[in-house]
GROMACS .gro file of C-alpha atoms in nm:
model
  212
    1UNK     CA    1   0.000   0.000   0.000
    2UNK     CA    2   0.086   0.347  -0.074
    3UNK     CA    3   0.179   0.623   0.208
    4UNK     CA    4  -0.140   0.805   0.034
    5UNK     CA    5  -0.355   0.495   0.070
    6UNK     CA    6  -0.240   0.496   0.407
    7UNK     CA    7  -0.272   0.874   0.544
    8UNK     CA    8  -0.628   0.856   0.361
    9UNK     CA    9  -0.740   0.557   0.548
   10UNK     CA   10  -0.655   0.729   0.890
   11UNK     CA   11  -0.820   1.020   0.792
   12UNK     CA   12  -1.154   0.869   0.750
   13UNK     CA   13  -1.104   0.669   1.088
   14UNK     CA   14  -1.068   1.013   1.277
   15UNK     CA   15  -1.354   1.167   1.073
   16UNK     CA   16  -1.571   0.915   1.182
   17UNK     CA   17  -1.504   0.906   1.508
   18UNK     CA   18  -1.530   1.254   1.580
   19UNK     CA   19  -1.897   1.274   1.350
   20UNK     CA   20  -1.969   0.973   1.586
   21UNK     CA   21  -1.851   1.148   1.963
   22UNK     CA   22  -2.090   1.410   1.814
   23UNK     CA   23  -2.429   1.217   1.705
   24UNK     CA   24  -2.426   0.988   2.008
   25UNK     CA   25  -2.296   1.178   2.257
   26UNK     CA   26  -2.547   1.234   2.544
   27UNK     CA   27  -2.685   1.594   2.543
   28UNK     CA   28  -2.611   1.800   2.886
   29UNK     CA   29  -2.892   1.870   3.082
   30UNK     CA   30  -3.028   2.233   3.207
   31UNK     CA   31  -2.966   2.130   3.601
   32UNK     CA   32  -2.719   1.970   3.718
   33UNK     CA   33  -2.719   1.738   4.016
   34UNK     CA   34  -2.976   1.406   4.017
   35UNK     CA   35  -3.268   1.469   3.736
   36UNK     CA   36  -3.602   1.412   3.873
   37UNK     CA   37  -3.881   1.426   3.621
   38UNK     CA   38  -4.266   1.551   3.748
   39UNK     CA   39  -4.421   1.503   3.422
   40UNK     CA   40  -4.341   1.412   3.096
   41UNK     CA   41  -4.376   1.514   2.730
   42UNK     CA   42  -4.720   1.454   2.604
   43UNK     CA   43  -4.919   1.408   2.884
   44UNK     CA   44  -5.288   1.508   2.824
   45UNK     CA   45  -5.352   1.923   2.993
   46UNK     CA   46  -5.690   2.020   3.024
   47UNK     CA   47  -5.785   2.132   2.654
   48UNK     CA   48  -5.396   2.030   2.551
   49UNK     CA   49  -5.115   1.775   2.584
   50UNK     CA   50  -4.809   1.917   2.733
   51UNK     CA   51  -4.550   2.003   2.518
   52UNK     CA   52  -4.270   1.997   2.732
   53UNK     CA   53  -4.090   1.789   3.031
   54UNK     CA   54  -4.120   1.956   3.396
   55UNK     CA   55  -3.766   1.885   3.587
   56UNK     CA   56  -3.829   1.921   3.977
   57UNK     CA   57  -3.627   2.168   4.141
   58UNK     CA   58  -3.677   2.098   4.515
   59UNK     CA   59  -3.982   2.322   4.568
   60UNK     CA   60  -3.722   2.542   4.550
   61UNK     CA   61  -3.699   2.868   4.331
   62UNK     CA   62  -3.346   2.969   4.211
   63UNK     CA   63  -3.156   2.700   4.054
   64UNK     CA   64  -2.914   2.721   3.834
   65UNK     CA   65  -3.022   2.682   3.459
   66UNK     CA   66  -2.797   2.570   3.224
   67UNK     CA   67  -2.789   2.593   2.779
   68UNK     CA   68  -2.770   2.262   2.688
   69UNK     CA   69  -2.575   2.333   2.353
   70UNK     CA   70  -2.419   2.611   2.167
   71UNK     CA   71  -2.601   2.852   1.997
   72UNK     CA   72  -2.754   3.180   2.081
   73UNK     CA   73  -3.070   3.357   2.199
   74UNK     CA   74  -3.381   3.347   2.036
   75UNK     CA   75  -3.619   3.471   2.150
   76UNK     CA   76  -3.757   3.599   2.521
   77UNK     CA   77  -4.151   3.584   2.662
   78UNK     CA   78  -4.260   3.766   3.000
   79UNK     CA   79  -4.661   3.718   3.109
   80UNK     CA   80  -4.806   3.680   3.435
   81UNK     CA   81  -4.958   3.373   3.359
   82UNK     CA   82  -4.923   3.064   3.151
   83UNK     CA   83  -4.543   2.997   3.067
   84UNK     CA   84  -4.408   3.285   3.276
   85UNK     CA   85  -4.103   3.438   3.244
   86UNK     CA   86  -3.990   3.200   2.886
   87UNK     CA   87  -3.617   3.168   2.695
   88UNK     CA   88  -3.567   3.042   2.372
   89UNK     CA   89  -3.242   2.962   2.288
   90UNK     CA   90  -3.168   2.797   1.860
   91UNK     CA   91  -2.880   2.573   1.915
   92UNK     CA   92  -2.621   2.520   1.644
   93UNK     CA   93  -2.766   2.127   1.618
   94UNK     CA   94  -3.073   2.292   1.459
   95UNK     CA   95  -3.321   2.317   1.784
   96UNK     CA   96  -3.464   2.534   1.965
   97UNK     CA   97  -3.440   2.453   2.350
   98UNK     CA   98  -3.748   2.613   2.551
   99UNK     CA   99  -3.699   2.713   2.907
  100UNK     CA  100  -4.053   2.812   3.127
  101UNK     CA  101  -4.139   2.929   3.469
  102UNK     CA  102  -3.785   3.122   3.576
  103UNK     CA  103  -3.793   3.314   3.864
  104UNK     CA  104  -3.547   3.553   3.663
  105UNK     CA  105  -3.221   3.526   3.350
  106UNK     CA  106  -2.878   3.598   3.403
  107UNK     CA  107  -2.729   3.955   3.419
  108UNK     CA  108  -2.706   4.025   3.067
  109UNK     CA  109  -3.002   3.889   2.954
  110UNK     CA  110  -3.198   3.998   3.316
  111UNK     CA  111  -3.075   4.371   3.175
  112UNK     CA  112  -3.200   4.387   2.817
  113UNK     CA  113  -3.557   4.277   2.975
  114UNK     CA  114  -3.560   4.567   3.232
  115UNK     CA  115  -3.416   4.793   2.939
  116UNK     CA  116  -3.715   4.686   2.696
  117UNK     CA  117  -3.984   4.672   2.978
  118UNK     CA  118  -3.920   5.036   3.121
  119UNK     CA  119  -3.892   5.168   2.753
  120UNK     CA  120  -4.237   5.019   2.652
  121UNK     CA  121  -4.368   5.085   3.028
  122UNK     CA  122  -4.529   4.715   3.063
  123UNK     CA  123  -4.434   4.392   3.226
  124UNK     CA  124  -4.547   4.210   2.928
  125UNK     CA  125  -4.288   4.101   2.646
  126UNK     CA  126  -4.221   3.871   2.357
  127UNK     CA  127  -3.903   4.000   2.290
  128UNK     CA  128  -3.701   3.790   1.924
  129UNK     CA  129  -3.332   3.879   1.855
  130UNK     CA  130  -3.122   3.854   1.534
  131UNK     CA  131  -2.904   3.551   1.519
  132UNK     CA  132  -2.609   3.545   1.684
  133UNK     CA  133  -2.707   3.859   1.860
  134UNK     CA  134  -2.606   3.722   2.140
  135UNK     CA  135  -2.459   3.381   2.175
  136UNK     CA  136  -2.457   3.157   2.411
  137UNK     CA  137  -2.236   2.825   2.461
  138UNK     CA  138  -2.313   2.483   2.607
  139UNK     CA  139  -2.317   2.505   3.003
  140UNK     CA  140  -2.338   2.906   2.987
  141UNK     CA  141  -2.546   3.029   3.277
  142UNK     CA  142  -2.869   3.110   3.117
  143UNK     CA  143  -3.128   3.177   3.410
  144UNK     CA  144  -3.270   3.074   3.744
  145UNK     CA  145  -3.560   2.834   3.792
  146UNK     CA  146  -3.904   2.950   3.940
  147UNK     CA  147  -4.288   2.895   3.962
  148UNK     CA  148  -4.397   3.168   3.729
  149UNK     CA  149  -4.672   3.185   3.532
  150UNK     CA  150  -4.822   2.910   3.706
  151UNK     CA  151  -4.779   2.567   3.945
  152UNK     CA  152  -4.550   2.513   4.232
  153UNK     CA  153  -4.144   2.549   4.110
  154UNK     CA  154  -3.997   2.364   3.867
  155UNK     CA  155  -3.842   2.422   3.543
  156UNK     CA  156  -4.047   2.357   3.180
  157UNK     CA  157  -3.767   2.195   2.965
  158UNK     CA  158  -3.861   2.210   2.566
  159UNK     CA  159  -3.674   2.086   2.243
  160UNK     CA  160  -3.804   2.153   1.949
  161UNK     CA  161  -3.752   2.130   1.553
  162UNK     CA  162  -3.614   2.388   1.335
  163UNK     CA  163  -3.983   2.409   1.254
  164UNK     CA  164  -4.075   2.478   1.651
  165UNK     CA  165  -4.267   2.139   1.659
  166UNK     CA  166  -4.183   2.018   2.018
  167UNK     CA  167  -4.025   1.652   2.058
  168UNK     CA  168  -3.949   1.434   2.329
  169UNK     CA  169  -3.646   1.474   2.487
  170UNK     CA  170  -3.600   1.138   2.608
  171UNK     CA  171  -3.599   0.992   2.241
  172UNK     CA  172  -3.366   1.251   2.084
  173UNK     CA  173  -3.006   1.337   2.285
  174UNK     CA  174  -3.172   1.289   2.659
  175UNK     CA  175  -3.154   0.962   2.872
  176UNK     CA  176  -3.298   0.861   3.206
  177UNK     CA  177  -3.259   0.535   3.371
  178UNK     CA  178  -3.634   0.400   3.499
  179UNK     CA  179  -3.706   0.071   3.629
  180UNK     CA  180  -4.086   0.087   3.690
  181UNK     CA  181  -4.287  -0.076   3.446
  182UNK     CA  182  -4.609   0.176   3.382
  183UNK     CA  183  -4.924   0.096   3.547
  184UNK     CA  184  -5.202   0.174   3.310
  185UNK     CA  185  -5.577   0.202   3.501
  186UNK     CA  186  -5.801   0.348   3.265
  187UNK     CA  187  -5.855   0.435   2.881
  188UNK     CA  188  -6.013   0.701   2.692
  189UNK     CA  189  -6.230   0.762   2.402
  190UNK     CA  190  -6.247   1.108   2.275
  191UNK     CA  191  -6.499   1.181   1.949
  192UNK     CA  192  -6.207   1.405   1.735
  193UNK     CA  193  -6.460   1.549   1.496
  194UNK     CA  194  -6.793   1.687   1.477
  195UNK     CA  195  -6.937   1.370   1.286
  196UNK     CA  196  -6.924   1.091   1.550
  197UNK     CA  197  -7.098   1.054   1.918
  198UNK     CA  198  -7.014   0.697   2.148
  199UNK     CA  199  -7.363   0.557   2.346
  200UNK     CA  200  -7.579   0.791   2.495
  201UNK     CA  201  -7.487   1.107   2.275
  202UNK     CA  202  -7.100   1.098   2.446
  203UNK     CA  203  -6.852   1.282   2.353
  204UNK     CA  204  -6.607   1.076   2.549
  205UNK     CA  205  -6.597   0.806   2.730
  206UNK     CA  206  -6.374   0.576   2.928
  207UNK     CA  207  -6.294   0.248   3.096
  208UNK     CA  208  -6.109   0.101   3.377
  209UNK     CA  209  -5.868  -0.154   3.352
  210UNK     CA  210  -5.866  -0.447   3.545
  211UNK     CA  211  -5.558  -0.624   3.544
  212UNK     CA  212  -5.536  -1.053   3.597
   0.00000   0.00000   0.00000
């Protein structure tokens, strides 16, 4: 063999193991410590399934919040109710990691709120920035978890497609070790459309399960 052959050889070893440390490497989480999980992505809300996963923080307001990847900051929401004080961040893997509830963001961020809310005289903002405005890098100090918005505290963890269609975390980059098989108790029927009704005229309907 050649020294060519050779030196190309190598070269595609090391390109696929770095492409391969990259794809399969485990994505960092927003807190650190022990991950705790209160609810999970697509569980049915009144009038909604939830779109996110809710991390428990303690019952405690103020932890840490971490950017799981590089990339920079999208976009910021502030409302007394529903997601709260919100951060978007559009990572340089293509998604968009959603952040809800936060008690408050880090300085820089924390200052370009105050900035925008004393110029427009209103709490209330859905602030987007240009990309790369400001940019942010995996494990950056992004914010501080809270209960706003609504519920007791805990942080509202999102990732989403380019296209802002939210996905599981725990099928794309995020893993959790769980031993308990689920227990499933009851099942529901709900008419989708206007053109079908179950027994009686219902519009839904359901069943418990009896296990043997």
């Amino acid at each position: 063999m050649t020294k060519n052959y050779h030196y190309a050889i190598i070269c595609s070893i090391c390109c696929f193991l770095l492409l391969s440390s990259s794809i399969f490497a485990e994505q960092l989480w927003p807190l650190k410590g022990t991950i705790d999980l209160s609810d999970g992505f697509g569980e049915f809300r009144q009038g909604h399934f939830h779109t996110g996963t809710d991390l428990r923080t303690g019952g405690r307001i103020g932890k840490k919040v971490y950017s799981p990847e590089n990339g920079y900051l999208y976009r910021i929401k502030m409302s007394y109710y529903g997601s709260g004080k919100a951060l978007y961040i559009k990572g340089d893997d293509g998604f968009i990691y959603v952040f809800y509830h936060l008690a408050k963001f880090n300085n820089e961020i924390e200052e370009m709120v105050l900035d925008s809310q004393f110029t427009d005289q209103r709490y209330y903002q859905d602030m987007y920035f240009e990309k790369d405005a400001v940019r942010i890098k995996k494990g950056d100090l992004v914010a501080f978890s809270g209960k706003t918005g609504i519920g007791a505290p805990h942080l509202h963890f999102e990732k989403r497609t380019a296209d802002n269609i939210p996905i599981n975390i725990l099928t794309h980059g995020y893993k959790l070790d769980d031993n308990i098989s689920p227990v499933f108790k009851k099942i529901f029927f709900k008419q989708v459309d206007d053109h079908s009704l179950f027994e009686n005229h219902q519009r839904e309907i359901s069943f418990e399960l009896k296990h043997t």
